[in-house]
Amino acid sequence: QLQLQESGSGLVKPSQTLSLTCAVSGGSISSGGYSWSWIRQPPGKGLEWIGYIYHSGSTYYNPSLKSRVTISVDRSKNQFSLKLSSVTAADTAVYYCAREGSMAVFDYWGQGTLVTVSS
Amino acid sequence: EIVMTQSPATLSVSPGERATLSCRASQSVSSNLAWYQQKPGQAPRLLIYGASTRATGIPARFSGSGSGTEFTLTISSLQSEDFAVYYCQQYNNWPPLYTFGQGTKLEIK
Protein backbone atom coordinates (compact mmCIF):
# COMPACT_ATOMS: atom_id res chain seq x y z
CA GLN A 1 0.00 0.00 0.00
CA LEU A 2 1.43 3.34 -1.05
CA GLN A 3 1.96 5.79 1.78
CA LEU A 4 3.01 9.43 1.76
CA GLN A 5 4.30 11.33 4.78
CA GLU A 6 5.00 15.06 4.97
CA SER A 7 7.65 16.53 7.21
CA GLY A 8 9.22 19.91 7.75
CA SER A 9 9.06 23.07 9.75
CA GLY A 10 5.68 23.90 11.22
CA LEU A 11 6.53 27.54 11.89
CA VAL A 12 8.11 29.88 9.37
CA LYS A 13 8.82 33.59 9.74
CA PRO A 14 7.45 36.06 7.21
CA SER A 15 9.71 36.60 4.18
CA GLN A 16 11.52 33.31 4.79
CA THR A 17 11.32 30.07 2.83
CA LEU A 18 8.94 27.24 3.67
CA SER A 19 10.49 23.80 3.14
CA LEU A 20 8.63 20.50 3.24
CA THR A 21 9.47 16.94 2.26
CA CYS A 22 7.17 14.08 1.31
CA ALA A 23 8.52 10.59 1.90
CA VAL A 24 6.97 7.90 -0.26
CA SER A 25 6.83 4.28 0.87
CA GLY A 26 5.27 1.17 -0.60
CA GLY A 27 6.19 2.18 -4.13
CA SER A 28 8.84 3.91 -6.18
CA ILE A 29 8.63 7.60 -6.91
CA SER A 30 10.32 6.85 -10.22
CA SER A 31 7.49 4.63 -11.45
CA GLY A 32 6.36 5.74 -14.86
CA GLY A 33 3.04 7.43 -15.43
CA TYR A 34 2.70 9.22 -12.11
CA SER A 35 3.28 12.73 -10.91
CA TRP A 36 3.74 13.98 -7.38
CA SER A 37 1.89 17.05 -6.21
CA TRP A 38 1.70 19.55 -3.40
CA ILE A 39 -1.73 20.87 -2.42
CA ARG A 40 -2.56 23.25 0.40
CA GLN A 41 -5.60 24.16 2.45
CA PRO A 42 -5.76 27.34 4.56
CA PRO A 43 -7.56 26.81 7.87
CA GLY A 44 -11.29 26.49 7.28
CA LYS A 45 -10.95 26.98 3.54
CA GLY A 46 -10.75 25.00 0.32
CA LEU A 47 -7.97 23.25 -1.56
CA GLU A 48 -5.35 24.85 -3.80
CA TRP A 49 -3.06 22.90 -6.09
CA ILE A 50 0.51 24.22 -5.83
CA GLY A 51 2.28 22.16 -8.46
CA TYR A 52 3.74 18.80 -9.34
CA ILE A 53 6.86 17.00 -10.45
CA TYR A 54 6.49 14.29 -13.03
CA HIS A 55 8.33 11.00 -12.74
CA SER A 56 10.66 12.27 -15.48
CA GLY A 57 11.55 15.33 -13.42
CA SER A 58 9.44 17.85 -15.33
CA THR A 59 7.65 20.34 -13.13
CA TYR A 60 4.44 22.33 -13.47
CA TYR A 61 3.34 25.02 -11.06
CA ASN A 62 0.20 26.99 -10.35
CA PRO A 63 0.80 30.33 -12.11
CA SER A 64 -0.36 32.18 -9.01
CA LEU A 65 2.58 30.74 -7.05
CA LYS A 66 5.06 29.98 -9.83
CA SER A 67 7.51 32.76 -9.01
CA ARG A 68 7.94 31.46 -5.45
CA VAL A 69 7.70 27.66 -5.80
CA THR A 70 10.25 24.95 -6.42
CA ILE A 71 9.42 21.24 -6.36
CA SER A 72 12.26 18.76 -6.56
CA VAL A 73 12.79 15.03 -6.21
CA ASP A 74 15.40 12.90 -4.46
CA ARG A 75 15.12 9.47 -6.06
CA SER A 76 17.75 7.95 -3.78
CA LYS A 77 15.55 8.71 -0.79
CA ASN A 78 12.24 8.12 -2.62
CA GLN A 79 10.97 11.55 -1.64
CA PHE A 80 10.06 14.89 -3.14
CA SER A 81 10.19 18.37 -1.71
CA LEU A 82 8.52 21.77 -1.76
CA LYS A 83 10.14 25.14 -1.29
CA LEU A 84 8.00 28.27 -1.13
CA SER A 85 9.90 31.51 -0.80
CA SER A 86 8.97 34.93 0.57
CA VAL A 87 6.11 33.59 2.64
CA THR A 88 3.42 35.72 4.24
CA ALA A 89 0.57 34.98 6.62
CA ALA A 90 -1.52 34.08 3.55
CA ASP A 91 0.66 31.01 3.11
CA THR A 92 -0.46 29.58 6.45
CA ALA A 93 -2.15 26.29 5.59
CA VAL A 94 -2.17 22.55 5.90
CA TYR A 95 0.14 21.30 3.17
CA TYR A 96 -0.56 17.93 1.59
CA CYS A 97 1.53 15.85 -0.72
CA ALA A 98 -0.37 13.59 -3.11
CA ARG A 99 0.13 11.23 -6.03
CA GLU A 100 -1.56 11.97 -9.30
CA GLY A 101 -2.40 8.55 -10.67
CA SER A 102 -2.89 7.25 -14.17
CA MET A 103 -6.37 8.81 -14.31
CA ALA A 104 -4.91 12.28 -13.58
CA VAL A 105 -6.56 12.55 -10.18
CA PHE A 106 -5.15 12.51 -6.66
CA ASP A 107 -5.49 8.93 -5.49
CA TYR A 108 -3.04 8.85 -2.58
CA TRP A 109 -2.53 11.64 -0.05
CA GLY A 110 -0.31 12.30 2.92
CA GLN A 111 -2.01 13.15 6.21
CA GLY A 112 -1.04 16.81 5.86
CA THR A 113 1.16 19.11 7.91
CA LEU A 114 0.20 22.52 9.26
CA VAL A 115 2.60 25.33 8.44
CA THR A 116 2.07 28.62 10.22
CA VAL A 117 3.71 31.81 9.01
CA SER A 118 4.27 34.10 11.96
CA SER A 119 7.01 36.14 13.54
CA GLU B 1 -8.19 29.55 -14.86
CA ILE B 2 -11.28 27.36 -14.72
CA VAL B 3 -13.41 28.31 -11.72
CA MET B 4 -15.39 25.54 -10.03
CA THR B 5 -18.53 26.54 -8.14
CA GLN B 6 -20.27 24.14 -5.78
CA SER B 7 -23.79 24.37 -4.43
CA PRO B 8 -25.16 24.46 -1.91
CA ALA B 9 -22.46 25.51 0.54
CA THR B 10 -24.18 23.46 3.25
CA LEU B 11 -26.68 20.65 2.81
CA SER B 12 -28.68 19.23 5.70
CA VAL B 13 -30.00 15.72 5.12
CA SER B 14 -31.30 12.96 7.37
CA PRO B 15 -29.59 9.55 7.50
CA GLY B 16 -31.09 7.17 5.00
CA GLU B 17 -32.14 9.95 2.65
CA ARG B 18 -30.60 10.94 -0.68
CA ALA B 19 -28.16 13.80 -1.05
CA THR B 20 -27.49 15.64 -4.29
CA LEU B 21 -24.48 17.94 -4.58
CA SER B 22 -23.76 20.16 -7.57
CA CYS B 23 -20.61 21.45 -9.20
CA ARG B 24 -20.40 23.88 -12.10
CA ALA B 25 -17.33 24.73 -14.19
CA SER B 26 -16.77 28.17 -15.70
CA GLN B 27 -15.95 26.48 -19.02
CA SER B 28 -16.22 22.96 -20.33
CA VAL B 29 -13.99 20.38 -18.66
CA SER B 30 -15.44 17.48 -20.67
CA SER B 31 -15.58 14.57 -18.22
CA ASN B 32 -12.35 15.51 -16.45
CA LEU B 33 -14.01 15.96 -13.09
CA ALA B 34 -13.31 14.29 -9.76
CA TRP B 35 -15.06 14.29 -6.38
CA TYR B 36 -13.35 14.02 -3.00
CA GLN B 37 -14.64 13.53 0.52
CA GLN B 38 -12.89 15.19 3.45
CA LYS B 39 -13.56 14.55 7.12
CA PRO B 40 -12.27 16.83 9.90
CA GLY B 41 -8.54 16.45 10.45
CA GLN B 42 -8.13 14.11 7.50
CA ALA B 43 -6.83 14.36 3.98
CA PRO B 44 -9.33 14.30 1.13
CA ARG B 45 -10.29 10.88 -0.24
CA LEU B 46 -10.92 10.28 -3.92
CA LEU B 47 -14.49 9.14 -4.56
CA ILE B 48 -15.20 9.64 -8.26
CA TYR B 49 -13.10 10.38 -11.35
CA GLY B 50 -13.97 10.79 -14.99
CA ALA B 51 -17.20 12.38 -13.70
CA SER B 52 -18.84 9.01 -13.05
CA THR B 53 -16.29 6.27 -12.26
CA ARG B 54 -16.06 5.22 -8.64
CA ALA B 55 -12.56 4.94 -7.22
CA THR B 56 -11.39 1.67 -5.74
CA GLY B 57 -13.29 0.69 -2.62
CA ILE B 58 -15.96 3.39 -2.88
CA PRO B 59 -19.46 2.11 -2.07
CA ALA B 60 -22.08 1.92 -4.80
CA ARG B 61 -24.28 4.46 -2.99
CA PHE B 62 -21.94 7.14 -4.35
CA SER B 63 -22.56 8.07 -7.97
CA GLY B 64 -21.45 10.88 -10.22
CA SER B 65 -22.92 12.28 -13.39
CA GLY B 66 -22.57 15.14 -15.82
CA SER B 67 -20.21 16.45 -18.46
CA GLY B 68 -19.13 19.77 -19.86
CA THR B 69 -19.92 22.33 -17.19
CA GLU B 70 -22.57 20.72 -14.97
CA PHE B 71 -21.87 17.84 -12.59
CA THR B 72 -23.67 16.07 -9.78
CA LEU B 73 -22.61 13.81 -6.93
CA THR B 74 -25.43 11.70 -5.51
CA ILE B 75 -25.32 9.70 -2.32
CA SER B 76 -28.31 7.42 -2.49
CA SER B 77 -28.87 6.53 1.16
CA LEU B 78 -26.81 8.52 3.62
CA GLN B 79 -24.85 6.65 6.24
CA SER B 80 -23.46 8.31 9.36
CA GLU B 81 -19.93 8.14 7.96
CA ASP B 82 -20.93 10.14 4.87
CA PHE B 83 -21.33 13.43 6.71
CA ALA B 84 -18.30 15.40 5.60
CA VAL B 85 -17.18 18.10 3.18
CA TYR B 86 -17.18 17.24 -0.51
CA TYR B 87 -15.02 18.90 -3.15
CA CYS B 88 -15.11 18.73 -6.90
CA GLN B 89 -11.91 19.17 -8.93
CA GLN B 90 -11.30 19.62 -12.62
CA TYR B 91 -8.25 18.33 -14.43
CA ASN B 92 -8.91 19.46 -17.97
CA ASN B 93 -6.03 21.86 -18.49
CA TRP B 94 -2.79 21.51 -20.31
CA PRO B 95 -0.37 22.62 -19.03
CA PRO B 96 -1.98 21.52 -15.80
CA LEU B 97 -3.80 24.00 -13.60
CA TYR B 98 -6.02 21.90 -11.40
CA THR B 99 -8.74 23.75 -9.54
CA PHE B 100 -11.14 22.73 -6.81
CA GLY B 101 -14.58 23.92 -5.86
CA GLN B 102 -15.02 25.64 -2.52
CA GLY B 103 -16.73 22.58 -1.03
CA THR B 104 -20.16 21.50 0.14
CA LYS B 105 -20.58 20.59 3.78
CA LEU B 106 -23.00 17.71 4.19
CA GLU B 107 -24.44 17.79 7.67
CA ILE B 108 -26.91 15.73 9.64
CA LYS B 109 -30.43 17.12 9.68
PDB file of C-alpha atoms in Angstrom:
ATOM      1  CA  GLN A   1       0.000   0.000   0.000  1.00  0.00           C
ATOM      2  CA  LEU A   2       1.433   3.337  -1.054  1.00  0.00           C
ATOM      3  CA  GLN A   3       1.955   5.793   1.782  1.00  0.00           C
ATOM      4  CA  LEU A   4       3.005   9.434   1.760  1.00  0.00           C
ATOM      5  CA  GLN A   5       4.304  11.326   4.781  1.00  0.00           C
ATOM      6  CA  GLU A   6       4.999  15.060   4.970  1.00  0.00           C
ATOM      7  CA  SER A   7       7.653  16.530   7.209  1.00  0.00           C
ATOM      8  CA  GLY A   8       9.219  19.914   7.745  1.00  0.00           C
ATOM      9  CA  SER A   9       9.063  23.072   9.751  1.00  0.00           C
ATOM     10  CA  GLY A  10       5.679  23.897  11.225  1.00  0.00           C
ATOM     11  CA  LEU A  11       6.531  27.542  11.886  1.00  0.00           C
ATOM     12  CA  VAL A  12       8.114  29.885   9.372  1.00  0.00           C
ATOM     13  CA  LYS A  13       8.825  33.588   9.739  1.00  0.00           C
ATOM     14  CA  PRO A  14       7.445  36.061   7.209  1.00  0.00           C
ATOM     15  CA  SER A  15       9.712  36.598   4.177  1.00  0.00           C
ATOM     16  CA  GLN A  16      11.519  33.310   4.795  1.00  0.00           C
ATOM     17  CA  THR A  17      11.320  30.069   2.830  1.00  0.00           C
ATOM     18  CA  LEU A  18       8.942  27.238   3.667  1.00  0.00           C
ATOM     19  CA  SER A  19      10.488  23.797   3.142  1.00  0.00           C
ATOM     20  CA  LEU A  20       8.632  20.499   3.245  1.00  0.00           C
ATOM     21  CA  THR A  21       9.466  16.940   2.262  1.00  0.00           C
ATOM     22  CA  CYS A  22       7.173  14.082   1.313  1.00  0.00           C
ATOM     23  CA  ALA A  23       8.515  10.589   1.900  1.00  0.00           C
ATOM     24  CA  VAL A  24       6.968   7.901  -0.264  1.00  0.00           C
ATOM     25  CA  SER A  25       6.831   4.283   0.871  1.00  0.00           C
ATOM     26  CA  GLY A  26       5.266   1.175  -0.598  1.00  0.00           C
ATOM     27  CA  GLY A  27       6.191   2.176  -4.125  1.00  0.00           C
ATOM     28  CA  SER A  28       8.842   3.910  -6.182  1.00  0.00           C
ATOM     29  CA  ILE A  29       8.627   7.604  -6.906  1.00  0.00           C
ATOM     30  CA  SER A  30      10.324   6.851 -10.221  1.00  0.00           C
ATOM     31  CA  SER A  31       7.494   4.628 -11.452  1.00  0.00           C
ATOM     32  CA  GLY A  32       6.356   5.737 -14.855  1.00  0.00           C
ATOM     33  CA  GLY A  33       3.041   7.433 -15.427  1.00  0.00           C
ATOM     34  CA  TYR A  34       2.701   9.216 -12.107  1.00  0.00           C
ATOM     35  CA  SER A  35       3.277  12.730 -10.907  1.00  0.00           C
ATOM     36  CA  TRP A  36       3.745  13.979  -7.378  1.00  0.00           C
ATOM     37  CA  SER A  37       1.891  17.054  -6.206  1.00  0.00           C
ATOM     38  CA  TRP A  38       1.700  19.552  -3.395  1.00  0.00           C
ATOM     39  CA  ILE A  39      -1.729  20.868  -2.416  1.00  0.00           C
ATOM     40  CA  ARG A  40      -2.559  23.253   0.397  1.00  0.00           C
ATOM     41  CA  GLN A  41      -5.604  24.165   2.446  1.00  0.00           C
ATOM     42  CA  PRO A  42      -5.758  27.341   4.558  1.00  0.00           C
ATOM     43  CA  PRO A  43      -7.562  26.813   7.871  1.00  0.00           C
ATOM     44  CA  GLY A  44     -11.291  26.490   7.284  1.00  0.00           C
ATOM     45  CA  LYS A  45     -10.948  26.982   3.536  1.00  0.00           C
ATOM     46  CA  GLY A  46     -10.751  24.997   0.317  1.00  0.00           C
ATOM     47  CA  LEU A  47      -7.971  23.248  -1.565  1.00  0.00           C
ATOM     48  CA  GLU A  48      -5.351  24.853  -3.800  1.00  0.00           C
ATOM     49  CA  TRP A  49      -3.057  22.900  -6.093  1.00  0.00           C
ATOM     50  CA  ILE A  50       0.512  24.217  -5.834  1.00  0.00           C
ATOM     51  CA  GLY A  51       2.283  22.156  -8.461  1.00  0.00           C
ATOM     52  CA  TYR A  52       3.743  18.801  -9.340  1.00  0.00           C
ATOM     53  CA  ILE A  53       6.857  16.997 -10.454  1.00  0.00           C
ATOM     54  CA  TYR A  54       6.491  14.294 -13.034  1.00  0.00           C
ATOM     55  CA  HIS A  55       8.335  11.000 -12.744  1.00  0.00           C
ATOM     56  CA  SER A  56      10.660  12.267 -15.483  1.00  0.00           C
ATOM     57  CA  GLY A  57      11.552  15.329 -13.423  1.00  0.00           C
ATOM     58  CA  SER A  58       9.441  17.852 -15.330  1.00  0.00           C
ATOM     59  CA  THR A  59       7.655  20.337 -13.132  1.00  0.00           C
ATOM     60  CA  TYR A  60       4.444  22.330 -13.475  1.00  0.00           C
ATOM     61  CA  TYR A  61       3.335  25.024 -11.063  1.00  0.00           C
ATOM     62  CA  ASN A  62       0.203  26.986 -10.346  1.00  0.00           C
ATOM     63  CA  PRO A  63       0.799  30.327 -12.111  1.00  0.00           C
ATOM     64  CA  SER A  64      -0.364  32.185  -9.015  1.00  0.00           C
ATOM     65  CA  LEU A  65       2.579  30.742  -7.053  1.00  0.00           C
ATOM     66  CA  LYS A  66       5.057  29.983  -9.829  1.00  0.00           C
ATOM     67  CA  SER A  67       7.514  32.764  -9.011  1.00  0.00           C
ATOM     68  CA  ARG A  68       7.942  31.460  -5.453  1.00  0.00           C
ATOM     69  CA  VAL A  69       7.699  27.664  -5.798  1.00  0.00           C
ATOM     70  CA  THR A  70      10.253  24.949  -6.416  1.00  0.00           C
ATOM     71  CA  ILE A  71       9.419  21.242  -6.364  1.00  0.00           C
ATOM     72  CA  SER A  72      12.265  18.761  -6.565  1.00  0.00           C
ATOM     73  CA  VAL A  73      12.793  15.028  -6.214  1.00  0.00           C
ATOM     74  CA  ASP A  74      15.398  12.896  -4.462  1.00  0.00           C
ATOM     75  CA  ARG A  75      15.122   9.474  -6.057  1.00  0.00           C
ATOM     76  CA  SER A  76      17.754   7.953  -3.782  1.00  0.00           C
ATOM     77  CA  LYS A  77      15.551   8.707  -0.789  1.00  0.00           C
ATOM     78  CA  ASN A  78      12.243   8.119  -2.619  1.00  0.00           C
ATOM     79  CA  GLN A  79      10.970  11.547  -1.644  1.00  0.00           C
ATOM     80  CA  PHE A  80      10.059  14.891  -3.142  1.00  0.00           C
ATOM     81  CA  SER A  81      10.189  18.367  -1.706  1.00  0.00           C
ATOM     82  CA  LEU A  82       8.519  21.771  -1.760  1.00  0.00           C
ATOM     83  CA  LYS A  83      10.140  25.136  -1.288  1.00  0.00           C
ATOM     84  CA  LEU A  84       8.002  28.266  -1.129  1.00  0.00           C
ATOM     85  CA  SER A  85       9.900  31.509  -0.796  1.00  0.00           C
ATOM     86  CA  SER A  86       8.975  34.933   0.568  1.00  0.00           C
ATOM     87  CA  VAL A  87       6.112  33.591   2.639  1.00  0.00           C
ATOM     88  CA  THR A  88       3.424  35.724   4.240  1.00  0.00           C
ATOM     89  CA  ALA A  89       0.567  34.977   6.617  1.00  0.00           C
ATOM     90  CA  ALA A  90      -1.522  34.078   3.552  1.00  0.00           C
ATOM     91  CA  ASP A  91       0.661  31.010   3.108  1.00  0.00           C
ATOM     92  CA  THR A  92      -0.464  29.578   6.448  1.00  0.00           C
ATOM     93  CA  ALA A  93      -2.148  26.292   5.592  1.00  0.00           C
ATOM     94  CA  VAL A  94      -2.173  22.550   5.898  1.00  0.00           C
ATOM     95  CA  TYR A  95       0.142  21.302   3.168  1.00  0.00           C
ATOM     96  CA  TYR A  96      -0.564  17.927   1.588  1.00  0.00           C
ATOM     97  CA  CYS A  97       1.528  15.847  -0.724  1.00  0.00           C
ATOM     98  CA  ALA A  98      -0.365  13.593  -3.112  1.00  0.00           C
ATOM     99  CA  ARG A  99       0.134  11.234  -6.028  1.00  0.00           C
ATOM    100  CA  GLU A 100      -1.564  11.967  -9.301  1.00  0.00           C
ATOM    101  CA  GLY A 101      -2.404   8.554 -10.668  1.00  0.00           C
ATOM    102  CA  SER A 102      -2.893   7.248 -14.169  1.00  0.00           C
ATOM    103  CA  MET A 103      -6.372   8.812 -14.315  1.00  0.00           C
ATOM    104  CA  ALA A 104      -4.915  12.283 -13.584  1.00  0.00           C
ATOM    105  CA  VAL A 105      -6.558  12.553 -10.177  1.00  0.00           C
ATOM    106  CA  PHE A 106      -5.148  12.511  -6.658  1.00  0.00           C
ATOM    107  CA  ASP A 107      -5.489   8.931  -5.486  1.00  0.00           C
ATOM    108  CA  TYR A 108      -3.038   8.851  -2.581  1.00  0.00           C
ATOM    109  CA  TRP A 109      -2.528  11.642  -0.046  1.00  0.00           C
ATOM    110  CA  GLY A 110      -0.314  12.298   2.920  1.00  0.00           C
ATOM    111  CA  GLN A 111      -2.010  13.151   6.207  1.00  0.00           C
ATOM    112  CA  GLY A 112      -1.037  16.811   5.859  1.00  0.00           C
ATOM    113  CA  THR A 113       1.155  19.114   7.909  1.00  0.00           C
ATOM    114  CA  LEU A 114       0.199  22.517   9.255  1.00  0.00           C
ATOM    115  CA  VAL A 115       2.598  25.330   8.437  1.00  0.00           C
ATOM    116  CA  THR A 116       2.073  28.623  10.222  1.00  0.00           C
ATOM    117  CA  VAL A 117       3.713  31.808   9.014  1.00  0.00           C
ATOM    118  CA  SER A 118       4.273  34.096  11.960  1.00  0.00           C
ATOM    119  CA  SER A 119       7.014  36.140  13.541  1.00  0.00           C
TER     120      SER A 119
ATOM    121  CA  GLU B   1      -8.187  29.552 -14.856  1.00  0.00           C
ATOM    122  CA  ILE B   2     -11.280  27.361 -14.717  1.00  0.00           C
ATOM    123  CA  VAL B   3     -13.413  28.311 -11.724  1.00  0.00           C
ATOM    124  CA  MET B   4     -15.387  25.545 -10.029  1.00  0.00           C
ATOM    125  CA  THR B   5     -18.534  26.542  -8.136  1.00  0.00           C
ATOM    126  CA  GLN B   6     -20.267  24.139  -5.780  1.00  0.00           C
ATOM    127  CA  SER B   7     -23.791  24.367  -4.433  1.00  0.00           C
ATOM    128  CA  PRO B   8     -25.155  24.464  -1.906  1.00  0.00           C
ATOM    129  CA  ALA B   9     -22.458  25.513   0.543  1.00  0.00           C
ATOM    130  CA  THR B  10     -24.176  23.458   3.252  1.00  0.00           C
ATOM    131  CA  LEU B  11     -26.676  20.650   2.806  1.00  0.00           C
ATOM    132  CA  SER B  12     -28.679  19.229   5.703  1.00  0.00           C
ATOM    133  CA  VAL B  13     -30.005  15.722   5.116  1.00  0.00           C
ATOM    134  CA  SER B  14     -31.299  12.960   7.369  1.00  0.00           C
ATOM    135  CA  PRO B  15     -29.585   9.555   7.502  1.00  0.00           C
ATOM    136  CA  GLY B  16     -31.085   7.165   4.997  1.00  0.00           C
ATOM    137  CA  GLU B  17     -32.144   9.946   2.645  1.00  0.00           C
ATOM    138  CA  ARG B  18     -30.602  10.939  -0.682  1.00  0.00           C
ATOM    139  CA  ALA B  19     -28.158  13.805  -1.045  1.00  0.00           C
ATOM    140  CA  THR B  20     -27.494  15.640  -4.293  1.00  0.00           C
ATOM    141  CA  LEU B  21     -24.477  17.943  -4.584  1.00  0.00           C
ATOM    142  CA  SER B  22     -23.758  20.160  -7.574  1.00  0.00           C
ATOM    143  CA  CYS B  23     -20.606  21.450  -9.202  1.00  0.00           C
ATOM    144  CA  ARG B  24     -20.397  23.881 -12.096  1.00  0.00           C
ATOM    145  CA  ALA B  25     -17.330  24.727 -14.187  1.00  0.00           C
ATOM    146  CA  SER B  26     -16.773  28.166 -15.701  1.00  0.00           C
ATOM    147  CA  GLN B  27     -15.950  26.481 -19.017  1.00  0.00           C
ATOM    148  CA  SER B  28     -16.219  22.962 -20.329  1.00  0.00           C
ATOM    149  CA  VAL B  29     -13.993  20.376 -18.655  1.00  0.00           C
ATOM    150  CA  SER B  30     -15.438  17.485 -20.674  1.00  0.00           C
ATOM    151  CA  SER B  31     -15.581  14.567 -18.217  1.00  0.00           C
ATOM    152  CA  ASN B  32     -12.350  15.513 -16.454  1.00  0.00           C
ATOM    153  CA  LEU B  33     -14.009  15.956 -13.086  1.00  0.00           C
ATOM    154  CA  ALA B  34     -13.313  14.292  -9.758  1.00  0.00           C
ATOM    155  CA  TRP B  35     -15.059  14.289  -6.384  1.00  0.00           C
ATOM    156  CA  TYR B  36     -13.349  14.024  -3.004  1.00  0.00           C
ATOM    157  CA  GLN B  37     -14.636  13.531   0.521  1.00  0.00           C
ATOM    158  CA  GLN B  38     -12.892  15.190   3.452  1.00  0.00           C
ATOM    159  CA  LYS B  39     -13.563  14.553   7.117  1.00  0.00           C
ATOM    160  CA  PRO B  40     -12.268  16.826   9.896  1.00  0.00           C
ATOM    161  CA  GLY B  41      -8.542  16.454  10.453  1.00  0.00           C
ATOM    162  CA  GLN B  42      -8.134  14.108   7.498  1.00  0.00           C
ATOM    163  CA  ALA B  43      -6.834  14.362   3.983  1.00  0.00           C
ATOM    164  CA  PRO B  44      -9.325  14.301   1.127  1.00  0.00           C
ATOM    165  CA  ARG B  45     -10.285  10.884  -0.238  1.00  0.00           C
ATOM    166  CA  LEU B  46     -10.922  10.276  -3.917  1.00  0.00           C
ATOM    167  CA  LEU B  47     -14.494   9.138  -4.558  1.00  0.00           C
ATOM    168  CA  ILE B  48     -15.204   9.644  -8.256  1.00  0.00           C
ATOM    169  CA  TYR B  49     -13.104  10.383 -11.345  1.00  0.00           C
ATOM    170  CA  GLY B  50     -13.974  10.790 -14.990  1.00  0.00           C
ATOM    171  CA  ALA B  51     -17.203  12.385 -13.699  1.00  0.00           C
ATOM    172  CA  SER B  52     -18.836   9.011 -13.050  1.00  0.00           C
ATOM    173  CA  THR B  53     -16.295   6.266 -12.258  1.00  0.00           C
ATOM    174  CA  ARG B  54     -16.059   5.221  -8.637  1.00  0.00           C
ATOM    175  CA  ALA B  55     -12.563   4.941  -7.220  1.00  0.00           C
ATOM    176  CA  THR B  56     -11.386   1.673  -5.742  1.00  0.00           C
ATOM    177  CA  GLY B  57     -13.293   0.687  -2.621  1.00  0.00           C
ATOM    178  CA  ILE B  58     -15.957   3.393  -2.878  1.00  0.00           C
ATOM    179  CA  PRO B  59     -19.458   2.108  -2.071  1.00  0.00           C
ATOM    180  CA  ALA B  60     -22.076   1.923  -4.796  1.00  0.00           C
ATOM    181  CA  ARG B  61     -24.284   4.458  -2.988  1.00  0.00           C
ATOM    182  CA  PHE B  62     -21.941   7.143  -4.354  1.00  0.00           C
ATOM    183  CA  SER B  63     -22.557   8.070  -7.975  1.00  0.00           C
ATOM    184  CA  GLY B  64     -21.446  10.878 -10.225  1.00  0.00           C
ATOM    185  CA  SER B  65     -22.916  12.284 -13.393  1.00  0.00           C
ATOM    186  CA  GLY B  66     -22.566  15.138 -15.820  1.00  0.00           C
ATOM    187  CA  SER B  67     -20.211  16.453 -18.461  1.00  0.00           C
ATOM    188  CA  GLY B  68     -19.126  19.768 -19.861  1.00  0.00           C
ATOM    189  CA  THR B  69     -19.917  22.333 -17.188  1.00  0.00           C
ATOM    190  CA  GLU B  70     -22.566  20.716 -14.966  1.00  0.00           C
ATOM    191  CA  PHE B  71     -21.866  17.839 -12.588  1.00  0.00           C
ATOM    192  CA  THR B  72     -23.670  16.066  -9.777  1.00  0.00           C
ATOM    193  CA  LEU B  73     -22.610  13.811  -6.934  1.00  0.00           C
ATOM    194  CA  THR B  74     -25.427  11.704  -5.515  1.00  0.00           C
ATOM    195  CA  ILE B  75     -25.318   9.703  -2.324  1.00  0.00           C
ATOM    196  CA  SER B  76     -28.314   7.415  -2.491  1.00  0.00           C
ATOM    197  CA  SER B  77     -28.869   6.527   1.165  1.00  0.00           C
ATOM    198  CA  LEU B  78     -26.815   8.516   3.622  1.00  0.00           C
ATOM    199  CA  GLN B  79     -24.847   6.653   6.241  1.00  0.00           C
ATOM    200  CA  SER B  80     -23.457   8.307   9.363  1.00  0.00           C
ATOM    201  CA  GLU B  81     -19.930   8.136   7.958  1.00  0.00           C
ATOM    202  CA  ASP B  82     -20.934  10.143   4.872  1.00  0.00           C
ATOM    203  CA  PHE B  83     -21.334  13.425   6.711  1.00  0.00           C
ATOM    204  CA  ALA B  84     -18.299  15.395   5.598  1.00  0.00           C
ATOM    205  CA  VAL B  85     -17.176  18.096   3.185  1.00  0.00           C
ATOM    206  CA  TYR B  86     -17.179  17.238  -0.513  1.00  0.00           C
ATOM    207  CA  TYR B  87     -15.016  18.902  -3.148  1.00  0.00           C
ATOM    208  CA  CYS B  88     -15.108  18.730  -6.897  1.00  0.00           C
ATOM    209  CA  GLN B  89     -11.912  19.167  -8.927  1.00  0.00           C
ATOM    210  CA  GLN B  90     -11.296  19.625 -12.625  1.00  0.00           C
ATOM    211  CA  TYR B  91      -8.246  18.326 -14.429  1.00  0.00           C
ATOM    212  CA  ASN B  92      -8.911  19.462 -17.966  1.00  0.00           C
ATOM    213  CA  ASN B  93      -6.034  21.858 -18.488  1.00  0.00           C
ATOM    214  CA  TRP B  94      -2.792  21.510 -20.314  1.00  0.00           C
ATOM    215  CA  PRO B  95      -0.372  22.623 -19.029  1.00  0.00           C
ATOM    216  CA  PRO B  96      -1.980  21.525 -15.800  1.00  0.00           C
ATOM    217  CA  LEU B  97      -3.800  23.998 -13.597  1.00  0.00           C
ATOM    218  CA  TYR B  98      -6.016  21.905 -11.396  1.00  0.00           C
ATOM    219  CA  THR B  99      -8.741  23.745  -9.542  1.00  0.00           C
ATOM    220  CA  PHE B 100     -11.143  22.731  -6.807  1.00  0.00           C
ATOM    221  CA  GLY B 101     -14.584  23.920  -5.856  1.00  0.00           C
ATOM    222  CA  GLN B 102     -15.022  25.637  -2.518  1.00  0.00           C
ATOM    223  CA  GLY B 103     -16.733  22.580  -1.034  1.00  0.00           C
ATOM    224  CA  THR B 104     -20.163  21.496   0.136  1.00  0.00           C
ATOM    225  CA  LYS B 105     -20.580  20.587   3.777  1.00  0.00           C
ATOM    226  CA  LEU B 106     -23.000  17.706   4.186  1.00  0.00           C
ATOM    227  CA  GLU B 107     -24.440  17.785   7.675  1.00  0.00           C
ATOM    228  CA  ILE B 108     -26.910  15.731   9.637  1.00  0.00           C
ATOM    229  CA  LYS B 109     -30.429  17.116   9.683  1.00  0.00           C
TER     230      LYS B 109
END
